[in-house]
Coordinates of C-alpha atoms and ligand atoms in Angstrom, one line a residue:
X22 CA -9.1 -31.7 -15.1
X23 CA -11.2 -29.8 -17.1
X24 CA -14.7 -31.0 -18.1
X25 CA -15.6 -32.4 -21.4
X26 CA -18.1 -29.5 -22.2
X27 CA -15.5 -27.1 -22.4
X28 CA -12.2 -28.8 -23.5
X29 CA -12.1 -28.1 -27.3
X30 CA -12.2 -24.5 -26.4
X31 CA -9.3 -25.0 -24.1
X32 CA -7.2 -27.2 -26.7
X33 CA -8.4 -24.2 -29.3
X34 CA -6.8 -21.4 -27.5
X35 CA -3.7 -23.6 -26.3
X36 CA -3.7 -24.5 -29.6
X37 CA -3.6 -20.6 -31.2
X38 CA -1.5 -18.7 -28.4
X39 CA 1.3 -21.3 -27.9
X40 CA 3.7 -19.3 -26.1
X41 CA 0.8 -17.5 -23.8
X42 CA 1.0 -19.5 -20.3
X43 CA -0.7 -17.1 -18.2
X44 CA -3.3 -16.2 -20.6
X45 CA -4.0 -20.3 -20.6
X46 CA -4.3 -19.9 -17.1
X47 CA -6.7 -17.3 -16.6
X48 CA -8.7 -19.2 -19.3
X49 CA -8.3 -22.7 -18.0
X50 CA -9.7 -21.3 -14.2
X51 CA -12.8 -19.3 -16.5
X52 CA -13.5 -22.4 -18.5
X53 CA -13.5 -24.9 -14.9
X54 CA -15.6 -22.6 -13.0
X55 CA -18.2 -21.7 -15.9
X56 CA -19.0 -25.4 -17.4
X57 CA -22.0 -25.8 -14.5
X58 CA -23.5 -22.5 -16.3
X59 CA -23.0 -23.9 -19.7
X60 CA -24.8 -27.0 -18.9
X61 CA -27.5 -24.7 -17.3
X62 CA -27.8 -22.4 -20.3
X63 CA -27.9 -24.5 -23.5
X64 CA -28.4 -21.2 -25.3
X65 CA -24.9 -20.0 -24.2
X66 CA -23.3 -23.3 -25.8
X67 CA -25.5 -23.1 -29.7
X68 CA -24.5 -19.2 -29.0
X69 CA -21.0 -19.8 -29.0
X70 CA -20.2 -17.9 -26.1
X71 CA -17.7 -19.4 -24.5
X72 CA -15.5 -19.6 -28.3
X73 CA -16.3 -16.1 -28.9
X74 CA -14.8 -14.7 -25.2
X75 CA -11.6 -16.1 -24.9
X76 CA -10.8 -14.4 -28.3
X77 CA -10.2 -10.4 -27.9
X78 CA -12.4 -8.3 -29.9
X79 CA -9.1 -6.6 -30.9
X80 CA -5.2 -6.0 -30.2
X81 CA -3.1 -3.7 -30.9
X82 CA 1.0 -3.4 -30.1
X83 CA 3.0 -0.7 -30.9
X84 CA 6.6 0.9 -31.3
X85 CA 7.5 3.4 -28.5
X86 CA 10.3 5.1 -28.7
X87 CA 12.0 7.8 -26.9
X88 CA 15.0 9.5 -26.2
X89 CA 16.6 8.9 -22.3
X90 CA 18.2 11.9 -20.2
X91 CA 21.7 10.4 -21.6
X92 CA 20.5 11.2 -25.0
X93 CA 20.6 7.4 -26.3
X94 CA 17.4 6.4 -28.2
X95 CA 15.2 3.6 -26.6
X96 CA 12.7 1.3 -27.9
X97 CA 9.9 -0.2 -25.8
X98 CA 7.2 -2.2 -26.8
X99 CA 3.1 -0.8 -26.2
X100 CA 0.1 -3.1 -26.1
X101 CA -3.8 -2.4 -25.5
X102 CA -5.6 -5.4 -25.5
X103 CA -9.2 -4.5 -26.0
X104 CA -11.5 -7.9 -25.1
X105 CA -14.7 -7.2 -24.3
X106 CA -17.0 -4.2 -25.2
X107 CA -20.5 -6.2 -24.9
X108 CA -21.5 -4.0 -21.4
X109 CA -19.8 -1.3 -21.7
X110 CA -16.6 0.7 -23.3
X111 CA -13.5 -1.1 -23.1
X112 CA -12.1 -0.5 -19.3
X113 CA -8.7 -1.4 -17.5
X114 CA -5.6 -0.5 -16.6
X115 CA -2.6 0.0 -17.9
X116 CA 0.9 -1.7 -16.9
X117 CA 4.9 -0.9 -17.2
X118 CA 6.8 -3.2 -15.9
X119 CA 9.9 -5.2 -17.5
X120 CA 8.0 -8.4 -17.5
X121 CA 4.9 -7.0 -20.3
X122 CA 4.0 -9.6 -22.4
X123 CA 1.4 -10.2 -24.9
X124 CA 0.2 -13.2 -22.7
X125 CA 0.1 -10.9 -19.8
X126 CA -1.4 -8.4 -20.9
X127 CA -4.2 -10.8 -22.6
X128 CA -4.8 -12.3 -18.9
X129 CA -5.5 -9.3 -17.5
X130 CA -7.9 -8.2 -20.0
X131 CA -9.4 -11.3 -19.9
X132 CA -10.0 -11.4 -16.1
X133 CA -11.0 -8.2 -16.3
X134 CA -14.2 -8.7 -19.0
X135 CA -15.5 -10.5 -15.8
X136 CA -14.4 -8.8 -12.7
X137 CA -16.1 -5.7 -14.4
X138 CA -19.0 -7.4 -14.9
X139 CA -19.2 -8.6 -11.6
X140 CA -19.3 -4.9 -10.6
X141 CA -22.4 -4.1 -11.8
X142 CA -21.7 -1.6 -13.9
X143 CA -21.7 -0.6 -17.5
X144 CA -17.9 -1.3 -18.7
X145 CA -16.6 -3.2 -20.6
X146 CA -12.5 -5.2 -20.5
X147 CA -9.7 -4.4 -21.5
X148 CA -5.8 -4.3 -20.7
X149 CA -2.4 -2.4 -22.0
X150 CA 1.1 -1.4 -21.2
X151 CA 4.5 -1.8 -22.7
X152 CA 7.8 -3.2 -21.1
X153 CA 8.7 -0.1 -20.1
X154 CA 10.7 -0.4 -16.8
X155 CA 9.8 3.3 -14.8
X156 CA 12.8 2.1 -11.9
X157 CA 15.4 4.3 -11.7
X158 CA 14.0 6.4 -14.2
X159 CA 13.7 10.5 -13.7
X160 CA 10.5 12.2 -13.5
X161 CA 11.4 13.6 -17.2
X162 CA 12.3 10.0 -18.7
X163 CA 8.7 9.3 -17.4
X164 CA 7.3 12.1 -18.8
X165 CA 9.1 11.7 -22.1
X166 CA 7.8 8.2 -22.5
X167 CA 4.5 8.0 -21.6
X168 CA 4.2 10.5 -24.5
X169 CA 5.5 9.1 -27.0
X170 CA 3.6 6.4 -25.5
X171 CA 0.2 8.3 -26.0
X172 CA 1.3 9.8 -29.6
X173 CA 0.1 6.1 -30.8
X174 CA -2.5 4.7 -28.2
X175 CA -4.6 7.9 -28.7
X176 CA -6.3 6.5 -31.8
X177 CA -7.7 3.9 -30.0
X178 CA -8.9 5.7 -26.7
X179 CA -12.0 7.9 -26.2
X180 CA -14.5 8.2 -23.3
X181 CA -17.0 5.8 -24.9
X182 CA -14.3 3.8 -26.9
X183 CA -12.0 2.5 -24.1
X184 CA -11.3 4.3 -21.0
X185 CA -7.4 3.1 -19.5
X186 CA -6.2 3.5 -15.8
X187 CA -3.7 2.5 -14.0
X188 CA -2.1 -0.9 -12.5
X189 CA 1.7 -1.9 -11.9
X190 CA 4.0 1.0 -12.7
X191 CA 1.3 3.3 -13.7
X192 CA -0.1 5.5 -10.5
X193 CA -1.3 9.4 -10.5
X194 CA 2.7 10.7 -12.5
X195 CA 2.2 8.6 -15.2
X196 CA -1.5 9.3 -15.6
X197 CA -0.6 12.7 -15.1
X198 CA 1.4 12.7 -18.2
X199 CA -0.8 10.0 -20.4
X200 CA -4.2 12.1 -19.8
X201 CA -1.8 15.5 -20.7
X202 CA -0.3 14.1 -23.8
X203 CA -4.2 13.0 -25.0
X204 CA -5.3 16.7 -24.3
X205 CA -3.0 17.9 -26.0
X206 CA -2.9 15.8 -29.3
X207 CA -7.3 15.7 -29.3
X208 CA -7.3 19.5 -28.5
X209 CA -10.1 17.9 -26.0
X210 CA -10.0 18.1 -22.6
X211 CA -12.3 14.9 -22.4
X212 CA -12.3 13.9 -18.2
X213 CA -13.7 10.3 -19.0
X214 CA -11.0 9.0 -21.2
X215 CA -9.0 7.9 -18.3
X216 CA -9.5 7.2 -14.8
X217 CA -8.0 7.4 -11.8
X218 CA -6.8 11.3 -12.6
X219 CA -5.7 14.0 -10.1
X220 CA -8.7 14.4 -7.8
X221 CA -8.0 18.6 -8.6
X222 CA -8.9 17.8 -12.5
X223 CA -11.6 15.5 -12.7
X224 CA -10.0 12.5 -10.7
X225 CA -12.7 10.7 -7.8
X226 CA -12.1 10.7 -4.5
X227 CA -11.0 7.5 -2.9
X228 CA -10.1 5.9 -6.3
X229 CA -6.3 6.3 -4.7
X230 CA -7.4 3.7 -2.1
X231 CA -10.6 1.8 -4.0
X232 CA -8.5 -1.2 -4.5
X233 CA -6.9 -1.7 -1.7
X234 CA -10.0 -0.9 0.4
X235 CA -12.0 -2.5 -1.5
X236 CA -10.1 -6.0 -0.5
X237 CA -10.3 -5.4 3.0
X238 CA -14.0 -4.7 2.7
X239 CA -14.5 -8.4 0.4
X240 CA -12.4 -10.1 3.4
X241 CA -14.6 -8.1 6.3
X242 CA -18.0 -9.5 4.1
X243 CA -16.3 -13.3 3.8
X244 CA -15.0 -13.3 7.4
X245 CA -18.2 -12.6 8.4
X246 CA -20.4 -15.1 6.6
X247 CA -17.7 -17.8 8.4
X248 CA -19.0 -15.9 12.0
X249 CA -15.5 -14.2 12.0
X250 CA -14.3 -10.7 11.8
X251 CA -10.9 -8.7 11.1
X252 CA -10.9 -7.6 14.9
X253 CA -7.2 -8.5 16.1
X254 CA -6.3 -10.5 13.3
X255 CA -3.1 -10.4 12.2
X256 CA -2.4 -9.7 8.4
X257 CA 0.3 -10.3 6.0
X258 CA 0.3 -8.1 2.8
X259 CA 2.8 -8.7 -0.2
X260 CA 3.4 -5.8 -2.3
X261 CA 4.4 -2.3 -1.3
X262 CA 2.4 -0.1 -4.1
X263 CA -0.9 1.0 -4.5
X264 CA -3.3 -1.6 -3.8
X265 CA -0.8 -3.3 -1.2
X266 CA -0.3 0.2 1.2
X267 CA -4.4 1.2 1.4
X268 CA -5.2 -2.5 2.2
X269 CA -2.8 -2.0 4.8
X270 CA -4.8 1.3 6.2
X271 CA -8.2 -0.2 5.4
X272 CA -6.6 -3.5 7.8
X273 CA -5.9 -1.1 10.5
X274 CA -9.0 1.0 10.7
X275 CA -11.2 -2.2 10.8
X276 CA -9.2 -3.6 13.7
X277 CA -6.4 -5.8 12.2
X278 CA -3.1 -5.9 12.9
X279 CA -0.7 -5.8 9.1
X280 CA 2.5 -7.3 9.9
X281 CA 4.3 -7.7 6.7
X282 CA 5.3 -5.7 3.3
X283 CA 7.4 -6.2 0.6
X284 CA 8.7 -5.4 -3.0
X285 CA 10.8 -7.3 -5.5
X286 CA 13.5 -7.3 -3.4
X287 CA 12.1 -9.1 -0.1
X288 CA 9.6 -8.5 2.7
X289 CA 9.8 -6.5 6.0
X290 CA 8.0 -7.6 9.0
X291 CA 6.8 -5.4 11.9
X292 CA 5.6 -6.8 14.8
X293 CA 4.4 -3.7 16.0
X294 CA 2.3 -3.5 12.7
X295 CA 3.0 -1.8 10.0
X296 CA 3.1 2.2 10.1
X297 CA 1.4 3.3 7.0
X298 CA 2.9 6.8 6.9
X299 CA 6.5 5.4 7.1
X300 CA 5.5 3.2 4.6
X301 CA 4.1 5.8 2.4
X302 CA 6.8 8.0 2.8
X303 CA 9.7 5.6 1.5
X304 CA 7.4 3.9 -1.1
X305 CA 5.2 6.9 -2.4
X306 CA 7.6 9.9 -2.2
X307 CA 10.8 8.5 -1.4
X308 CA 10.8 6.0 -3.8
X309 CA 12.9 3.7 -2.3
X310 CA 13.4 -0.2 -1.6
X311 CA 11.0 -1.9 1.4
X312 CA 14.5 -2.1 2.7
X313 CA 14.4 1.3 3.5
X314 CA 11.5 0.8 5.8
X315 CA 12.8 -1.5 7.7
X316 CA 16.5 0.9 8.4
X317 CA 14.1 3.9 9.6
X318 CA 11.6 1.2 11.5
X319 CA 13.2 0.0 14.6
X320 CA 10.7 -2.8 15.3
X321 CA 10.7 -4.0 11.9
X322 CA 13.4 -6.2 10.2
X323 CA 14.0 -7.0 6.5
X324 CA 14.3 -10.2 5.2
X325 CA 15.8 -10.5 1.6
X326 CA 14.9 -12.3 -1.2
X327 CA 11.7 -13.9 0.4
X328 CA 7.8 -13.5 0.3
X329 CA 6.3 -13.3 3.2
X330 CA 4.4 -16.0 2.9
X331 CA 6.3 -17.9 5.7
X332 CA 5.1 -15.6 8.7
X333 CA 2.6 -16.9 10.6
X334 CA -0.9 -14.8 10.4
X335 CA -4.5 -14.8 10.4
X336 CA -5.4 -13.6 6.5
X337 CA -3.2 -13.0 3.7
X338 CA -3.6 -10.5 1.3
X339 CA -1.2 -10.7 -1.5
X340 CA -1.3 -7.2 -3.6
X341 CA 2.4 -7.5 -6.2
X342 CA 1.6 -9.5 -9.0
X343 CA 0.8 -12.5 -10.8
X344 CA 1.8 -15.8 -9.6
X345 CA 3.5 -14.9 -6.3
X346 CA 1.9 -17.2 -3.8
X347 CA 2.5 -20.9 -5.0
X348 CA 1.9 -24.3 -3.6
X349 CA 4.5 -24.4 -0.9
X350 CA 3.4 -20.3 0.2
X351 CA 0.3 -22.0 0.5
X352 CA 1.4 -25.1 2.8
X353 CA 3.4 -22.5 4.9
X354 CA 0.7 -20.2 5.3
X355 CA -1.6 -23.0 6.2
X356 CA 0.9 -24.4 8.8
X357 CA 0.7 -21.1 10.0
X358 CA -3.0 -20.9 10.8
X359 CA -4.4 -18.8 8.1
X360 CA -7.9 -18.4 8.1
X361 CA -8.5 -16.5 4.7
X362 CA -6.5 -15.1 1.6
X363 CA -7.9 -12.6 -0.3
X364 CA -6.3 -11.4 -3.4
X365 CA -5.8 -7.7 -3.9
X366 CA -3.6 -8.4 -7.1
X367 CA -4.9 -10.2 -10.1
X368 CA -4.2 -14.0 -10.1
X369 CA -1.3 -14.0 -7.4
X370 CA -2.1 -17.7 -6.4
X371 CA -1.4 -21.0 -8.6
X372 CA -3.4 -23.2 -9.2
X373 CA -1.7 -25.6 -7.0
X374 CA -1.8 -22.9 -4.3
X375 CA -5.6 -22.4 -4.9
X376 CA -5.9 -25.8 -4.5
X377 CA -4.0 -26.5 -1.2
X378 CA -5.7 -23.6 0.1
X379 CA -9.3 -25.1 -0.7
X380 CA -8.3 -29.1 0.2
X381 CA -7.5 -27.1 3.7
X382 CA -10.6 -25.7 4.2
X383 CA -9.3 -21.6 4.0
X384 CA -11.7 -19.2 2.8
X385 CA -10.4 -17.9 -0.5
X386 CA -11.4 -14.6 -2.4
X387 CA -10.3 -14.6 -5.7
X388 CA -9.2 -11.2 -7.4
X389 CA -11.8 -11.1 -9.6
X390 CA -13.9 -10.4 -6.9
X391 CA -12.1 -9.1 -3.9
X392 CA -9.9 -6.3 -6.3
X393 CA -12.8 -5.2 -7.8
X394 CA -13.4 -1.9 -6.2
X395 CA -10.7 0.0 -8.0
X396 CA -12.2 -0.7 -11.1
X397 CA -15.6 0.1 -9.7
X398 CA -14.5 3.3 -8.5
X399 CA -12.8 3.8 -11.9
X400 CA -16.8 3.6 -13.1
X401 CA -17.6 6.1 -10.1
X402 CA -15.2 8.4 -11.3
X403 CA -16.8 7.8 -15.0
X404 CA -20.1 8.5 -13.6
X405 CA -18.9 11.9 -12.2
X406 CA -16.8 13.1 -15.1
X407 CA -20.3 12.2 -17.7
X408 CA -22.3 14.6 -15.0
X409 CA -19.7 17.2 -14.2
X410 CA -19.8 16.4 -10.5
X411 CA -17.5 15.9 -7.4
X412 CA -18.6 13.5 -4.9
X413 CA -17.2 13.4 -1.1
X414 CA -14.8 11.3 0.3
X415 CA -17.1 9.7 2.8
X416 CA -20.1 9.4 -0.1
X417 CA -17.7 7.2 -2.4
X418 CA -16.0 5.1 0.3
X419 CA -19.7 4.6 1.0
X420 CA -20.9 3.5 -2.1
X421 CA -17.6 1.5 -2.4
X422 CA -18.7 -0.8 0.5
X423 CA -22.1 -1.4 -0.6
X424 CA -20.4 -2.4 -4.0
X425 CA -18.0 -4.8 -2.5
X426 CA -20.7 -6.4 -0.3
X427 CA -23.1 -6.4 -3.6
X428 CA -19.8 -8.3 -5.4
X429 CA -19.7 -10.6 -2.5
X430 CA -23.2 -11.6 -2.4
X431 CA -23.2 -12.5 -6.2
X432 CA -20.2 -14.6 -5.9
X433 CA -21.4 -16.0 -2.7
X434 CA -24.8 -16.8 -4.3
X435 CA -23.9 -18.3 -8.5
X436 CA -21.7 -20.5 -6.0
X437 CA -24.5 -22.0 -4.2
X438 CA -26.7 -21.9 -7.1
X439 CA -24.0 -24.3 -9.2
X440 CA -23.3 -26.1 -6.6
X441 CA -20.1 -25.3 -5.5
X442 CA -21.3 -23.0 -1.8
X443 CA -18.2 -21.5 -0.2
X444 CA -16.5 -21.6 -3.6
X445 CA -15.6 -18.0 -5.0
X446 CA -13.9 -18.9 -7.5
X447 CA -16.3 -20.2 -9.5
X448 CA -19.0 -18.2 -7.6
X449 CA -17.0 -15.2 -9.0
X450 CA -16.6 -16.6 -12.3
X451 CA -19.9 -17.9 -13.0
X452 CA -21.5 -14.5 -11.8
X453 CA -19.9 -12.6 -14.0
X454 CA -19.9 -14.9 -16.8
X455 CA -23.7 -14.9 -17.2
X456 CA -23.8 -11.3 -17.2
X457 CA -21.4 -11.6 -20.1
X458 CA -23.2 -14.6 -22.2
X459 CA -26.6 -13.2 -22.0
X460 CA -25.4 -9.8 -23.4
X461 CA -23.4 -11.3 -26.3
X462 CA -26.5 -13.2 -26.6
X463 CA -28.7 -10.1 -27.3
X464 CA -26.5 -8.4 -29.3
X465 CA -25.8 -11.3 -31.7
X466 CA -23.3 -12.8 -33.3
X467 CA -20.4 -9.7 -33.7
Ligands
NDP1 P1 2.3 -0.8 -8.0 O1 3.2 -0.5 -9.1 O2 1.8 0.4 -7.2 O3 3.0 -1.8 -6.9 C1 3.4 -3.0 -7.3 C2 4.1 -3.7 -6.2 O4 4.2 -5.1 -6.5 C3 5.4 -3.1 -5.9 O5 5.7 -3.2 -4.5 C4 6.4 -4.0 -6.7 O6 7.7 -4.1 -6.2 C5 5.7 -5.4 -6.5 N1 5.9 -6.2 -7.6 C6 5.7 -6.0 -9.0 N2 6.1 -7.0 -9.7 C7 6.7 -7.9 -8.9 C8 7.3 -9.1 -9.1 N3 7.5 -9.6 -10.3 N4 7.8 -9.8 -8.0 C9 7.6 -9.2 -6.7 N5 7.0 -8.1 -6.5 C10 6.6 -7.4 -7.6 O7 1.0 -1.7 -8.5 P2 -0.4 -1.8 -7.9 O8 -0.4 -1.8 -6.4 O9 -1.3 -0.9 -8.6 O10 -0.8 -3.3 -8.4 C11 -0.5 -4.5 -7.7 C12 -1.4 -5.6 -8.1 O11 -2.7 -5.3 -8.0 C13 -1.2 -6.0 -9.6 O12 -1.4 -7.4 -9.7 C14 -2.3 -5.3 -10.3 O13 -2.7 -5.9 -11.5 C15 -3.4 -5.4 -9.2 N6 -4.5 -4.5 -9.3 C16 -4.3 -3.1 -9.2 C17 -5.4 -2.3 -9.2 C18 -5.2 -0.8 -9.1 O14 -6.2 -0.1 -9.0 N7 -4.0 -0.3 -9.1 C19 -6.8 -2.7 -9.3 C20 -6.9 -4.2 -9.3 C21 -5.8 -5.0 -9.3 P3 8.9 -3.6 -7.1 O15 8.9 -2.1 -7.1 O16 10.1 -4.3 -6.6 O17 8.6 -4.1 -8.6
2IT2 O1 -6.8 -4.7 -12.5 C1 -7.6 -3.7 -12.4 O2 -8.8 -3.9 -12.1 C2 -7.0 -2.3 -12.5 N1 -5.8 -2.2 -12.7 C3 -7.9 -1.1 -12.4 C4 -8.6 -0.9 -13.8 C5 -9.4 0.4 -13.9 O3 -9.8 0.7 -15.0 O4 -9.6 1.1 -12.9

């Protein structure tokens, strides 16, 4: 139940995006967590803060059409959902998968005003993609569409405008092209328009694996308040993409054991752990099925159709997509002793999942928080394009952990301050929230 304080706001945006469940979602779990600060920060409420942030400061949605290898014309749909500028230019990634939605696309954006605040740093949120499906698609179909994709999002882009990057579907190919098509149209080879580039043309190091990493570092920092630590622990990560295959790595090198993989199709499990360069060879250059893995991997086995929720393990990372760990993943992966569940993706658990997990007493790190580093290191790689520098490997991973542990802390600390210790959710919510309200605050009412 939400709180009186901030139920008109709620019936409001029900009210004016009817057919937008997941964007209610993201905005009912916002509006729960940050009532304690509203109460707090009577300013915040006369302000109209909380009215003025669930609606985006602007969306656009756009024809894309192009012509496939058969010669038949296509049609796609293309969305940027620019929600927040108020600390910094609009920044997020960008999404093609069959499922792209204007209510997806406004969850992400909207999670994303406070995940990048909780970072830190100066950006701002924002989300886009189309329905594009790349699957199946050749390297020239990519190519082709992701510039007829750029021929209209252009406009709208700019290093101190709003500054994309990728997320499902969109990894260093597609960027590849998008960044291409922009250089070409601008006649300006402008490296902070887009992150997440080429590390040979103005890409960061470790940006690749921020994300991932990044996760693994939130759950080493939760673990350890609890008096715990990834040594031995056993690991089950969903997904099989970028975030999902360098949260395996990052498991491994701090001493866990990552058991599990998947895609759309099912999961594999390993029980001699999962071997990243396999992994990496059928997902990132083969670009096959997790199926695949599991043929080449003789102490692995795939299970079809499944999530791999239901094997027993230690922490759960899940690192697909939204939505993919519900109530009953949750009572199976309670049953099965789980300790912690960190979420590389952005809102993979229900609500009712969220909640089974909390009534059970397992630590719980909410995207917001613990898949912050990619978009951090996005900022890194901002930093370094603005200066016309390279940093190191080891320098960013660095900086990386000290940003995840700083992430932690704040979430940790807004949710002892509103009284809700142990709780990131709202620890993470809150945190960033305030960042949010006092800037709107300053800069009036726009
Ligand atoms: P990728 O495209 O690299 O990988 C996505 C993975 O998730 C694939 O294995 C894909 O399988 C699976 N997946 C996608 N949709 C579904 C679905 N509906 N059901 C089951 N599995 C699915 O994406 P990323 O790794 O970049 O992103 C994964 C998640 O992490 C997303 O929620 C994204 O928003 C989030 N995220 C990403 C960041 C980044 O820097 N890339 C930063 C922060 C969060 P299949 O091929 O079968 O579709
Ligand atoms: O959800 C996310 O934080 C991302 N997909 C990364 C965004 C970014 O701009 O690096």
């Amino acid at each position: 139940m939400l709180p009186a304080s901030v139920r008109p706001v709620f019936d409001a945006v029900q009210a004016r995006n009817p057919h937008e469940p997941e964007f209610q979602q993201a905005v009912h779990e916002v509006l729960h967590s940050i009532a304690p600060v509203l109460e707090r920060h009577p300013q915040f409420v006369s302000g109209g803060i909380a009215e003025r942030i669930v609606e985006p400061e602007r969306q656009i949605i756009f024809r894309v059409p192009w012509v496939d290898d058969a010669g038949v014309l296509q049609v796609n749909r293309g969305f940027r959902v620019q929600f927040s500028s108020v600390l910094g230019p609009y920044k997020g990634g960008l999404r093609f998968h069959p499922s792209v939605n204007l209510s997806i696309i406004k969850f992400l954006g909207f999670e994303q005003i406070f995940k990048n605040a909780l970072t830190g740093q100066g950006i701002g949120g924002a989300k886009g993609g189309s329905d594009f499906d790349p699957h199946g698609r050749t390297d020239a179909e990519i190519m082709r569409f992701c510039q007829s994709f750029m021929n209209e999002l252009y406009r709208h882009l700019g290093e101190h405008t709003d500054v994309p990057a990728g997320d499902i579907g969109v990894g260093a190919r597609e960027i590849g092209y998008l960044f291409g098509q922009y250089r070409k149209i601008t006649n300006r080879h402008e490296s902070g328009m887009f992150t997440g580039k080429g590390v040979q043309w103005g890409g960061a190091e470790v940006r690749t694996e921020a994300t991932g990493y990044g996760a693994v570092f939130f759950a080493e920092e939760m673990l350890a308040v609890d008096g715990g630590s990834l040594e031995g622990k056993r690991v089950a990560v969903s997904g099989s993409g970028n975030v999902a295959i360098y949260a395996i790595d990052k498991a491994w090198q701090l001493g866990a054991v990552p058991v599990t993989a998947s895609d759309s199709s099912g999961y594999v499990v390993d029980d001699a752990g999962i071997d990243v360069g396999l992994l990496r060879q059928v997902k990132e250059i083969d670009r096959a099925r997790i199926s695949e893995y599991a043929v080449r991997r003789p102490s692995a086995r795939f299970v079809e159709g499944a999530r791999p929720w239901e094997v027993a393990v230690d922490i759960a990372i899940p690192s697909a997509t939204q939505n993919e760990l519900d109530e009953s993943d949750a009572a199976a992966l309670i049953a099965g002793g789980v300790r912690a569940v960190v979420e590389g993706a952005n809102m993979p658990s229900t609500p009712g999942a969220i909640a089974a997990l909390r009534a059970a007493g397992v630590l719980f790190g909410p995207g917001k928080a613990a898949n912050a580093g990619g978009v951090a290191t996005s900022a890194l790689e901002m930093s370094q394009n603005a200066a016309r520098q390279r940093w190191s490997f080891d320098d960013s991973e660095a900086k990386l952990r000290v940003i995840m542990k700083n992430v932690h802390d704040s979430a940790f600390d807004a949710a002892e301050r509103y009284g809700h210790p142990g709780d990131y959710v709202v620890g993470a919510n809150a945190s960033g929230f305030e960042r949010v309200a006092h800037a709107m605050l300053a800069q009036g009412v726009i």
